[in-house]
Short mmCIF file of N, CA and C in Angstrom, two decimals:
data_model
loop_
_atom_site.label_atom_id
_atom_site.label_comp_id
_atom_site.label_asym_id
_atom_site.label_seq_id
_atom_site.Cartn_x
_atom_site.Cartn_y
_atom_site.Cartn_z
N UNK A 1 0.83 -1.20 0.00
CA UNK A 1 0.00 0.00 0.00
C UNK A 1 0.87 1.26 0.00
N UNK A 2 1.91 1.27 0.84
CA UNK A 2 2.79 2.43 0.90
C UNK A 2 3.51 2.63 -0.42
N UNK A 3 3.88 1.52 -1.05
CA UNK A 3 4.58 1.60 -2.32
C UNK A 3 3.69 2.21 -3.40
N UNK A 4 2.41 1.81 -3.47
CA UNK A 4 1.47 2.37 -4.45
C UNK A 4 1.26 3.85 -4.20
N UNK A 5 1.15 4.25 -2.96
CA UNK A 5 0.98 5.65 -2.62
C UNK A 5 2.21 6.47 -3.02
N UNK A 6 3.37 5.91 -2.78
CA UNK A 6 4.62 6.57 -3.16
C UNK A 6 4.72 6.74 -4.67
N UNK A 7 4.34 5.72 -5.43
CA UNK A 7 4.35 5.80 -6.90
C UNK A 7 3.35 6.85 -7.37
N UNK A 8 2.17 6.88 -6.78
CA UNK A 8 1.15 7.87 -7.15
C UNK A 8 1.64 9.29 -6.88
N UNK A 9 2.22 9.55 -5.73
CA UNK A 9 2.76 10.87 -5.38
C UNK A 9 3.87 11.26 -6.37
N UNK A 10 4.75 10.34 -6.69
CA UNK A 10 5.82 10.60 -7.65
C UNK A 10 5.26 10.97 -9.02
N UNK A 11 4.24 10.25 -9.49
CA UNK A 11 3.62 10.54 -10.79
C UNK A 11 2.97 11.92 -10.80
N UNK A 12 2.29 12.29 -9.73
CA UNK A 12 1.65 13.60 -9.65
C UNK A 12 2.70 14.71 -9.67
N UNK A 13 3.77 14.54 -8.92
CA UNK A 13 4.84 15.55 -8.89
C UNK A 13 5.49 15.66 -10.26
N UNK A 14 5.72 14.52 -10.92
CA UNK A 14 6.34 14.53 -12.25
C UNK A 14 5.46 15.24 -13.26
N UNK A 15 4.17 14.95 -13.25
CA UNK A 15 3.26 15.59 -14.21
C UNK A 15 3.15 17.08 -13.95
N UNK A 16 3.08 17.49 -12.69
CA UNK A 16 2.98 18.93 -12.41
C UNK A 16 4.27 19.64 -12.76
N UNK A 17 5.42 19.00 -12.60
CA UNK A 17 6.69 19.61 -12.99
C UNK A 17 6.75 19.77 -14.51
N UNK A 18 6.28 18.77 -15.26
CA UNK A 18 6.29 18.86 -16.72
C UNK A 18 5.37 19.98 -17.19
N UNK A 19 4.27 20.16 -16.49
CA UNK A 19 3.30 21.17 -16.90
C UNK A 19 3.86 22.59 -16.79
N UNK A 20 4.91 22.81 -16.01
CA UNK A 20 5.48 24.13 -15.85
C UNK A 20 6.72 24.33 -16.74
N UNK A 21 6.86 23.61 -17.81
CA UNK A 21 8.06 23.65 -18.63
C UNK A 21 7.98 24.62 -19.81
N UNK A 22 6.83 24.90 -20.35
CA UNK A 22 6.70 25.72 -21.55
C UNK A 22 6.02 27.04 -21.19
N UNK A 23 6.58 28.14 -21.71
CA UNK A 23 5.96 29.44 -21.47
C UNK A 23 5.85 30.23 -22.77
N UNK A 24 4.84 31.06 -22.84
CA UNK A 24 4.59 31.95 -23.97
C UNK A 24 4.43 33.34 -23.38
N UNK A 25 5.26 34.30 -23.82
CA UNK A 25 5.23 35.61 -23.16
C UNK A 25 5.34 36.76 -24.15
N UNK A 26 4.96 37.95 -23.67
CA UNK A 26 5.08 39.18 -24.43
C UNK A 26 5.51 40.30 -23.48
N UNK A 27 6.35 41.20 -23.99
CA UNK A 27 6.86 42.30 -23.18
C UNK A 27 5.95 43.52 -23.35
N UNK A 28 5.27 43.90 -22.28
CA UNK A 28 4.35 45.04 -22.32
C UNK A 28 5.08 46.35 -22.55
N UNK A 29 6.32 46.46 -22.09
CA UNK A 29 7.11 47.69 -22.32
C UNK A 29 7.38 47.88 -23.81
N UNK A 30 7.63 46.81 -24.56
CA UNK A 30 7.81 46.93 -26.01
C UNK A 30 6.53 47.37 -26.70
N UNK A 31 5.40 46.81 -26.27
CA UNK A 31 4.11 47.22 -26.85
C UNK A 31 3.87 48.71 -26.62
N UNK A 32 4.27 49.22 -25.46
CA UNK A 32 4.02 50.63 -25.15
C UNK A 32 4.95 51.57 -25.93
N UNK A 33 6.05 51.06 -26.49
CA UNK A 33 6.94 51.88 -27.29
C UNK A 33 6.56 51.76 -28.76
N UNK A 34 5.65 52.60 -29.19
CA UNK A 34 5.19 52.70 -30.57
C UNK A 34 4.62 51.39 -31.13
N UNK A 35 4.07 50.55 -30.26
CA UNK A 35 3.36 49.35 -30.68
C UNK A 35 4.22 48.23 -31.22
N UNK A 36 5.40 48.02 -30.65
CA UNK A 36 6.27 46.94 -31.12
C UNK A 36 5.71 45.59 -30.67
N UNK A 37 5.20 44.82 -31.62
CA UNK A 37 4.66 43.50 -31.33
C UNK A 37 5.82 42.56 -31.01
N UNK A 38 5.64 41.70 -30.02
CA UNK A 38 6.71 40.78 -29.64
C UNK A 38 6.12 39.52 -29.02
N UNK A 39 6.84 38.43 -29.20
CA UNK A 39 6.41 37.15 -28.68
C UNK A 39 7.65 36.32 -28.38
N UNK A 40 7.63 35.63 -27.25
CA UNK A 40 8.76 34.78 -26.85
C UNK A 40 8.24 33.45 -26.36
N UNK A 41 8.90 32.37 -26.78
CA UNK A 41 8.56 31.02 -26.34
C UNK A 41 9.75 30.51 -25.53
N UNK A 42 9.46 29.98 -24.34
CA UNK A 42 10.51 29.43 -23.48
C UNK A 42 10.23 27.98 -23.12
N UNK A 43 11.30 27.21 -22.97
CA UNK A 43 11.17 25.81 -22.59
C UNK A 43 12.20 25.53 -21.49
N UNK A 44 11.72 25.08 -20.33
CA UNK A 44 12.62 24.70 -19.25
C UNK A 44 13.23 23.34 -19.58
N UNK A 45 14.56 23.29 -19.63
CA UNK A 45 15.23 22.03 -19.96
C UNK A 45 15.75 21.31 -18.71
N UNK A 46 15.77 22.02 -17.59
CA UNK A 46 16.13 21.41 -16.30
C UNK A 46 15.58 22.31 -15.20
N UNK A 47 15.89 21.98 -13.97
CA UNK A 47 15.41 22.79 -12.85
C UNK A 47 15.96 24.21 -12.90
N UNK A 48 17.18 24.39 -13.39
CA UNK A 48 17.84 25.69 -13.34
C UNK A 48 18.03 26.38 -14.69
N UNK A 49 17.72 25.72 -15.80
CA UNK A 49 17.97 26.32 -17.12
C UNK A 49 16.74 26.26 -18.00
N UNK A 50 16.55 27.33 -18.79
CA UNK A 50 15.51 27.34 -19.81
C UNK A 50 16.08 27.96 -21.08
N UNK A 51 15.56 27.51 -22.22
CA UNK A 51 15.92 28.05 -23.52
C UNK A 51 14.76 28.89 -24.01
N UNK A 52 15.05 29.93 -24.79
CA UNK A 52 13.97 30.76 -25.31
C UNK A 52 14.31 31.26 -26.71
N UNK A 53 13.26 31.60 -27.45
CA UNK A 53 13.40 32.21 -28.76
C UNK A 53 12.28 33.24 -28.89
N UNK A 54 12.60 34.37 -29.50
CA UNK A 54 11.59 35.42 -29.61
C UNK A 54 11.74 36.24 -30.88
N UNK A 55 10.67 36.95 -31.20
CA UNK A 55 10.65 37.86 -32.35
C UNK A 55 10.01 39.18 -31.94
N UNK A 56 10.42 40.26 -32.64
CA UNK A 56 9.81 41.58 -32.47
C UNK A 56 9.54 42.13 -33.86
N UNK A 57 8.42 42.84 -33.99
CA UNK A 57 8.05 43.40 -35.29
C UNK A 57 7.29 44.69 -35.07
N UNK A 58 7.67 45.72 -35.80
CA UNK A 58 6.97 47.01 -35.72
C UNK A 58 6.91 47.64 -37.10
N UNK A 59 5.74 47.65 -37.74
CA UNK A 59 5.61 48.26 -39.07
C UNK A 59 5.02 49.68 -39.02
N UNK A 60 4.71 50.21 -37.84
CA UNK A 60 3.90 51.43 -37.71
C UNK A 60 4.71 52.69 -37.96
N UNK A 61 4.00 53.70 -38.46
CA UNK A 61 4.57 55.03 -38.68
C UNK A 61 3.53 56.05 -38.22
N UNK A 62 3.95 56.99 -37.39
CA UNK A 62 3.05 57.99 -36.84
C UNK A 62 3.47 59.37 -37.32
N UNK A 63 2.50 60.17 -37.76
CA UNK A 63 2.79 61.51 -38.27
C UNK A 63 1.91 62.53 -37.57
N UNK A 64 2.48 63.69 -37.30
CA UNK A 64 1.75 64.83 -36.75
C UNK A 64 1.81 65.93 -37.81
N UNK A 65 0.70 66.15 -38.49
CA UNK A 65 0.66 67.11 -39.60
C UNK A 65 0.91 68.55 -39.14
N UNK A 66 0.50 68.90 -37.92
CA UNK A 66 0.66 70.27 -37.42
C UNK A 66 2.13 70.62 -37.20
N UNK A 67 2.87 69.72 -36.58
CA UNK A 67 4.27 70.02 -36.28
C UNK A 67 5.23 69.43 -37.31
N UNK A 68 4.70 68.76 -38.31
CA UNK A 68 5.51 68.13 -39.36
C UNK A 68 6.52 67.15 -38.74
N UNK A 69 6.08 66.40 -37.72
CA UNK A 69 6.94 65.46 -37.01
C UNK A 69 6.52 64.04 -37.38
N UNK A 70 7.47 63.27 -37.89
CA UNK A 70 7.24 61.86 -38.19
C UNK A 70 7.98 61.02 -37.15
N UNK A 71 7.31 60.01 -36.61
CA UNK A 71 7.90 59.16 -35.59
C UNK A 71 7.65 57.71 -35.96
N UNK A 72 8.72 56.91 -36.00
CA UNK A 72 8.56 55.48 -36.18
C UNK A 72 9.77 54.73 -35.66
N UNK A 73 9.54 53.47 -35.37
CA UNK A 73 10.59 52.56 -34.93
C UNK A 73 10.36 51.23 -35.64
N UNK A 74 10.45 51.25 -36.96
CA UNK A 74 10.21 50.03 -37.74
C UNK A 74 11.30 49.03 -37.41
N UNK A 75 10.88 47.80 -37.10
CA UNK A 75 11.84 46.81 -36.62
C UNK A 75 11.43 45.41 -37.01
N UNK A 76 12.44 44.61 -37.34
CA UNK A 76 12.30 43.16 -37.48
C UNK A 76 13.47 42.57 -36.69
N UNK A 77 13.16 41.71 -35.73
CA UNK A 77 14.20 41.21 -34.84
C UNK A 77 13.91 39.76 -34.47
N UNK A 78 14.97 38.95 -34.41
CA UNK A 78 14.85 37.56 -33.96
C UNK A 78 15.99 37.28 -32.98
N UNK A 79 15.67 36.53 -31.92
CA UNK A 79 16.66 36.25 -30.89
C UNK A 79 16.45 34.86 -30.30
N UNK A 80 17.52 34.32 -29.74
CA UNK A 80 17.45 33.04 -29.05
C UNK A 80 18.48 33.05 -27.94
N UNK A 81 18.16 32.37 -26.82
CA UNK A 81 19.10 32.40 -25.71
C UNK A 81 18.79 31.39 -24.63
N UNK A 82 19.44 31.61 -23.50
CA UNK A 82 19.34 30.72 -22.35
C UNK A 82 19.21 31.55 -21.08
N UNK A 83 18.43 31.05 -20.12
CA UNK A 83 18.29 31.69 -18.81
C UNK A 83 18.72 30.71 -17.72
N UNK A 84 19.37 31.26 -16.70
CA UNK A 84 19.73 30.48 -15.52
C UNK A 84 18.84 30.93 -14.37
N UNK A 85 18.21 29.99 -13.71
CA UNK A 85 17.31 30.24 -12.58
C UNK A 85 17.93 29.62 -11.33
N UNK A 86 18.37 30.39 -10.35
CA UNK A 86 19.00 29.80 -9.14
C UNK A 86 18.07 28.88 -8.35
N UNK A 87 16.75 29.15 -8.37
CA UNK A 87 15.82 28.32 -7.62
C UNK A 87 15.19 27.28 -8.53
N UNK A 88 14.18 27.70 -9.28
CA UNK A 88 13.47 26.81 -10.20
C UNK A 88 13.15 27.58 -11.47
N UNK A 89 13.12 26.89 -12.59
CA UNK A 89 12.78 27.52 -13.87
C UNK A 89 11.39 28.15 -13.78
N UNK A 90 11.26 29.32 -14.34
CA UNK A 90 10.01 30.08 -14.39
C UNK A 90 9.55 30.61 -13.03
N UNK A 91 10.50 30.80 -12.10
CA UNK A 91 10.14 31.40 -10.81
C UNK A 91 11.37 32.04 -10.17
N UNK A 92 11.18 33.21 -9.59
CA UNK A 92 12.26 33.87 -8.86
C UNK A 92 13.25 34.60 -9.74
N UNK A 93 14.46 34.79 -9.22
CA UNK A 93 15.51 35.52 -9.92
C UNK A 93 16.05 34.73 -11.10
N UNK A 94 16.55 35.44 -12.11
CA UNK A 94 17.16 34.80 -13.28
C UNK A 94 18.18 35.74 -13.92
N UNK A 95 19.11 35.14 -14.66
CA UNK A 95 20.02 35.89 -15.54
C UNK A 95 19.98 35.19 -16.90
N UNK A 96 20.14 35.98 -17.96
CA UNK A 96 20.03 35.40 -19.28
C UNK A 96 21.08 35.92 -20.24
N UNK A 97 21.35 35.13 -21.26
CA UNK A 97 22.24 35.52 -22.35
C UNK A 97 21.56 35.13 -23.66
N UNK A 98 21.76 35.96 -24.71
CA UNK A 98 21.10 35.67 -25.97
C UNK A 98 21.89 36.21 -27.14
N UNK A 99 21.54 35.71 -28.31
CA UNK A 99 22.05 36.22 -29.57
C UNK A 99 20.89 36.83 -30.33
N UNK A 100 21.16 37.88 -31.13
CA UNK A 100 20.07 38.57 -31.83
C UNK A 100 20.52 39.05 -33.20
N UNK A 101 19.56 39.02 -34.13
CA UNK A 101 19.69 39.67 -35.44
C UNK A 101 18.57 40.70 -35.50
N UNK A 102 18.90 41.92 -35.94
CA UNK A 102 17.90 42.99 -35.93
C UNK A 102 18.07 43.92 -37.12
N UNK A 103 16.96 44.29 -37.72
CA UNK A 103 16.93 45.28 -38.80
C UNK A 103 16.01 46.40 -38.34
N UNK A 104 16.52 47.65 -38.34
CA UNK A 104 15.79 48.78 -37.76
C UNK A 104 15.81 49.98 -38.69
N UNK A 105 14.70 50.71 -38.68
CA UNK A 105 14.62 52.03 -39.29
C UNK A 105 13.84 52.89 -38.30
N UNK A 106 14.49 53.92 -37.75
CA UNK A 106 13.82 54.72 -36.71
C UNK A 106 14.13 56.20 -36.85
N UNK A 107 13.17 56.98 -36.41
CA UNK A 107 13.30 58.43 -36.34
C UNK A 107 12.31 58.93 -35.31
N UNK A 108 12.43 60.21 -34.98
CA UNK A 108 11.34 60.74 -34.20
C UNK A 108 11.57 61.54 -32.98
N UNK A 109 11.14 60.99 -31.87
CA UNK A 109 10.94 61.74 -30.64
C UNK A 109 12.19 62.46 -30.17
N UNK A 110 13.32 61.77 -30.09
CA UNK A 110 14.51 62.37 -29.52
C UNK A 110 15.29 63.21 -30.53
N UNK A 111 15.20 62.89 -31.79
CA UNK A 111 15.91 63.64 -32.83
C UNK A 111 15.20 63.41 -34.16
N UNK A 112 15.28 64.38 -35.07
CA UNK A 112 14.62 64.20 -36.35
C UNK A 112 15.42 63.33 -37.32
N UNK A 113 16.62 62.94 -36.95
CA UNK A 113 17.46 62.12 -37.83
C UNK A 113 16.83 60.76 -38.08
N UNK A 114 17.15 60.18 -39.22
CA UNK A 114 16.67 58.85 -39.59
C UNK A 114 17.84 57.88 -39.50
N UNK A 115 17.65 56.80 -38.74
CA UNK A 115 18.68 55.77 -38.60
C UNK A 115 18.18 54.50 -39.28
N UNK A 116 19.02 53.91 -40.12
CA UNK A 116 18.74 52.62 -40.72
C UNK A 116 19.92 51.72 -40.41
N UNK A 117 19.65 50.52 -39.89
CA UNK A 117 20.76 49.63 -39.54
C UNK A 117 20.32 48.17 -39.57
N UNK A 118 21.31 47.33 -39.79
CA UNK A 118 21.18 45.89 -39.64
C UNK A 118 22.28 45.48 -38.68
N UNK A 119 21.93 44.75 -37.63
CA UNK A 119 22.94 44.42 -36.62
C UNK A 119 22.80 43.00 -36.11
N UNK A 120 23.92 42.48 -35.63
CA UNK A 120 23.95 41.18 -34.96
C UNK A 120 24.72 41.35 -33.66
N UNK A 121 24.39 40.56 -32.67
CA UNK A 121 25.11 40.69 -31.40
C UNK A 121 24.57 39.77 -30.34
N UNK A 122 25.03 40.04 -29.13
CA UNK A 122 24.61 39.26 -27.98
C UNK A 122 24.19 40.17 -26.85
N UNK A 123 23.38 39.65 -25.97
CA UNK A 123 22.89 40.46 -24.86
C UNK A 123 22.89 39.72 -23.55
N UNK A 124 22.92 40.50 -22.49
CA UNK A 124 22.80 39.97 -21.13
C UNK A 124 21.62 40.66 -20.47
N UNK A 125 20.88 39.93 -19.67
CA UNK A 125 19.76 40.51 -18.95
C UNK A 125 19.61 39.82 -17.61
N UNK A 126 18.91 40.47 -16.71
CA UNK A 126 18.65 39.91 -15.38
C UNK A 126 17.30 40.41 -14.91
N UNK A 127 16.66 39.64 -14.05
CA UNK A 127 15.37 40.06 -13.55
C UNK A 127 14.78 39.11 -12.54
N UNK A 128 13.52 39.33 -12.26
CA UNK A 128 12.79 38.54 -11.29
C UNK A 128 11.44 38.16 -11.88
N UNK A 129 11.04 36.91 -11.70
CA UNK A 129 9.74 36.42 -12.17
C UNK A 129 8.83 36.22 -10.98
N UNK A 130 7.73 36.93 -10.99
CA UNK A 130 6.72 36.83 -9.94
C UNK A 130 5.62 35.88 -10.41
N UNK A 131 5.35 34.86 -9.62
CA UNK A 131 4.28 33.91 -9.97
C UNK A 131 2.96 34.50 -9.50
N UNK A 132 2.07 34.77 -10.44
CA UNK A 132 0.75 35.34 -10.11
C UNK A 132 -0.22 34.21 -9.75
N UNK A 133 -0.26 33.19 -10.59
CA UNK A 133 -1.03 31.98 -10.27
C UNK A 133 -0.38 30.80 -11.01
N UNK A 134 -1.05 29.69 -11.05
CA UNK A 134 -0.46 28.46 -11.61
C UNK A 134 0.00 28.63 -13.05
N UNK A 135 -0.69 29.43 -13.85
CA UNK A 135 -0.38 29.55 -15.27
C UNK A 135 -0.02 30.96 -15.72
N UNK A 136 0.21 31.87 -14.79
CA UNK A 136 0.47 33.26 -15.16
C UNK A 136 1.63 33.83 -14.34
N UNK A 137 2.64 34.35 -15.03
CA UNK A 137 3.80 34.96 -14.38
C UNK A 137 3.99 36.39 -14.89
N UNK A 138 4.70 37.19 -14.11
CA UNK A 138 5.07 38.55 -14.48
C UNK A 138 6.57 38.67 -14.28
N UNK A 139 7.29 39.09 -15.33
CA UNK A 139 8.75 39.26 -15.26
C UNK A 139 9.09 40.74 -15.19
N UNK A 140 10.07 41.07 -14.36
CA UNK A 140 10.61 42.43 -14.25
C UNK A 140 12.11 42.34 -14.45
N UNK A 141 12.68 43.21 -15.26
CA UNK A 141 14.12 43.14 -15.46
C UNK A 141 14.65 44.21 -16.39
N UNK A 142 15.92 44.07 -16.73
CA UNK A 142 16.60 45.04 -17.58
C UNK A 142 17.70 44.31 -18.34
N UNK A 143 18.02 44.79 -19.53
CA UNK A 143 19.05 44.13 -20.31
C UNK A 143 19.91 45.12 -21.08
N UNK A 144 21.06 44.64 -21.52
CA UNK A 144 21.96 45.41 -22.37
C UNK A 144 22.45 44.49 -23.47
N UNK A 145 22.83 45.08 -24.59
CA UNK A 145 23.39 44.24 -25.65
C UNK A 145 24.49 44.94 -26.39
N UNK A 146 25.37 44.14 -26.97
CA UNK A 146 26.47 44.67 -27.76
C UNK A 146 26.57 43.84 -29.03
N UNK A 147 27.17 44.42 -30.02
CA UNK A 147 27.28 43.70 -31.28
C UNK A 147 27.93 44.55 -32.34
N UNK A 148 27.59 44.25 -33.56
CA UNK A 148 28.16 44.97 -34.68
C UNK A 148 27.07 45.37 -35.65
N UNK A 149 27.11 46.63 -36.06
CA UNK A 149 26.25 47.08 -37.15
C UNK A 149 26.85 46.54 -38.44
N UNK A 150 26.13 45.70 -39.14
CA UNK A 150 26.61 45.20 -40.42
C UNK A 150 26.56 46.31 -41.45
N UNK A 151 25.52 47.09 -41.38
CA UNK A 151 25.44 48.34 -42.15
C UNK A 151 24.69 49.35 -41.31
N UNK A 152 25.14 50.55 -41.34
CA UNK A 152 24.57 51.61 -40.51
C UNK A 152 24.60 52.90 -41.31
N UNK A 153 23.45 53.58 -41.39
CA UNK A 153 23.38 54.88 -42.05
C UNK A 153 22.53 55.78 -41.17
N UNK A 154 23.05 56.98 -40.89
CA UNK A 154 22.32 57.99 -40.14
C UNK A 154 22.13 59.19 -41.05
N UNK A 155 20.87 59.50 -41.37
CA UNK A 155 20.54 60.63 -42.24
C UNK A 155 20.20 61.83 -41.39
N UNK A 156 20.45 63.03 -41.90
CA UNK A 156 20.15 64.28 -41.20
C UNK A 156 18.66 64.37 -40.87
N UNK A 157 17.82 64.00 -41.83
CA UNK A 157 16.37 63.97 -41.62
C UNK A 157 15.75 63.03 -42.65
N UNK A 158 14.53 62.55 -42.38
CA UNK A 158 13.89 61.61 -43.31
C UNK A 158 13.57 62.23 -44.68
N UNK A 159 13.35 63.52 -44.72
CA UNK A 159 12.97 64.17 -45.97
C UNK A 159 14.19 64.52 -46.84
N UNK A 160 15.25 65.05 -46.23
CA UNK A 160 16.41 65.49 -47.01
C UNK A 160 17.35 64.35 -47.38
N UNK A 161 17.39 63.28 -46.57
CA UNK A 161 18.21 62.10 -46.83
C UNK A 161 19.70 62.44 -47.02
N UNK A 162 20.16 63.48 -46.32
CA UNK A 162 21.58 63.82 -46.33
C UNK A 162 22.30 62.94 -45.31
N UNK A 163 23.32 62.19 -45.76
CA UNK A 163 24.02 61.25 -44.89
C UNK A 163 24.87 61.99 -43.88
N UNK A 164 24.62 61.74 -42.60
CA UNK A 164 25.41 62.32 -41.51
C UNK A 164 26.54 61.38 -41.08
N UNK A 165 26.24 60.07 -41.07
CA UNK A 165 27.22 59.08 -40.63
C UNK A 165 26.84 57.74 -41.25
N UNK A 166 27.85 56.91 -41.57
CA UNK A 166 27.55 55.58 -42.07
C UNK A 166 28.76 54.67 -41.89
N UNK A 167 28.51 53.37 -42.01
CA UNK A 167 29.61 52.42 -41.91
C UNK A 167 29.26 51.24 -41.04
N UNK A 168 30.25 50.40 -40.86
CA UNK A 168 30.13 49.21 -40.02
C UNK A 168 30.91 49.47 -38.75
N UNK A 169 30.31 49.19 -37.59
CA UNK A 169 31.00 49.46 -36.32
C UNK A 169 30.41 48.63 -35.20
N UNK A 170 31.13 48.58 -34.09
CA UNK A 170 30.68 47.88 -32.91
C UNK A 170 29.89 48.83 -32.01
N UNK A 171 29.00 48.28 -31.18
CA UNK A 171 28.21 49.10 -30.26
C UNK A 171 27.96 48.35 -28.96
N UNK A 172 27.73 49.11 -27.90
CA UNK A 172 27.27 48.60 -26.61
C UNK A 172 26.21 49.57 -26.13
N UNK A 173 25.03 49.06 -25.75
CA UNK A 173 23.97 49.96 -25.30
C UNK A 173 22.92 49.22 -24.47
N UNK A 174 22.16 49.98 -23.69
CA UNK A 174 21.04 49.36 -22.97
C UNK A 174 20.06 48.79 -23.99
N UNK A 175 19.45 47.68 -23.63
CA UNK A 175 18.54 47.04 -24.58
C UNK A 175 17.10 47.45 -24.34
N UNK A 176 16.55 47.01 -23.25
CA UNK A 176 15.14 47.33 -22.99
C UNK A 176 14.79 47.11 -21.53
N UNK A 177 13.64 47.61 -21.20
CA UNK A 177 13.04 47.36 -19.90
C UNK A 177 12.15 46.14 -20.07
N UNK A 178 12.27 45.21 -19.14
CA UNK A 178 11.50 43.97 -19.24
C UNK A 178 10.32 44.05 -18.27
N UNK A 179 9.13 44.06 -18.82
CA UNK A 179 7.88 44.03 -18.07
C UNK A 179 6.99 43.04 -18.82
N UNK A 180 7.22 41.77 -18.58
CA UNK A 180 6.66 40.70 -19.39
C UNK A 180 5.54 39.97 -18.66
N UNK A 181 4.51 39.64 -19.40
CA UNK A 181 3.46 38.77 -18.89
C UNK A 181 3.62 37.42 -19.59
N UNK A 182 3.63 36.32 -18.82
CA UNK A 182 3.87 34.98 -19.37
C UNK A 182 2.75 34.03 -19.01
N UNK A 183 2.36 33.23 -19.97
CA UNK A 183 1.44 32.12 -19.73
C UNK A 183 2.29 30.85 -19.68
N UNK A 184 2.20 30.12 -18.60
CA UNK A 184 3.02 28.93 -18.39
C UNK A 184 2.14 27.69 -18.53
N UNK A 185 2.57 26.77 -19.36
CA UNK A 185 1.79 25.54 -19.62
C UNK A 185 2.43 24.37 -18.91
#
C-alpha cells in the first residue's frame, strides 16, 4: 500500500513539474513603445535552465501634420538564448544571455534624424519572475546588448536624406526594460 501511494505521489509531482516547462510571453514595455509586437517562447530544460526564442516586429509610422513630425521605430528582430534560474525555472531571480539579429529604421521623438541599420550581437539581462497563479507569471528586469552594425546609415532627416554618418561598427547599449506577462503551460 505504501509503495502504491509513493508511486502515485511521484507521478503527480512529475506531471505537475512537466506542466510548468513551456511558457509563452510578451513584453508590455515593447508594446508601449510605438506598438512593437513581440512574442517569446521558453522551454525549461532542467530545474535551473531554460531556452527561449523570440521575435519583435513594428511596421507602424506615426505623423503629426501640425508640427511636421514623423515618428517610427520600424523593426524586425529575432533572438534566441538561455536563462539560468537559481531556484526553479520560471520562478524567482534569473540571468540570461542571448544572440540577436535585428533590422531597424527609426526616427522621431529624440531627434529628427533617420537611422537605418542591420545588426547582430549578444545580450545579457537579469530580472525577477513573480508567480501570479499556476499559469500566469510577471517578469521584471533590464538588459543590455552589444554587437556589430553590419550596415549603418544615419541621415540628417527623413525628408532630405543627407548622410550624416555611415559604416560598419561595434556598439554597446542598454537594450530594454522587461515588463513581461507569461502564460506557463
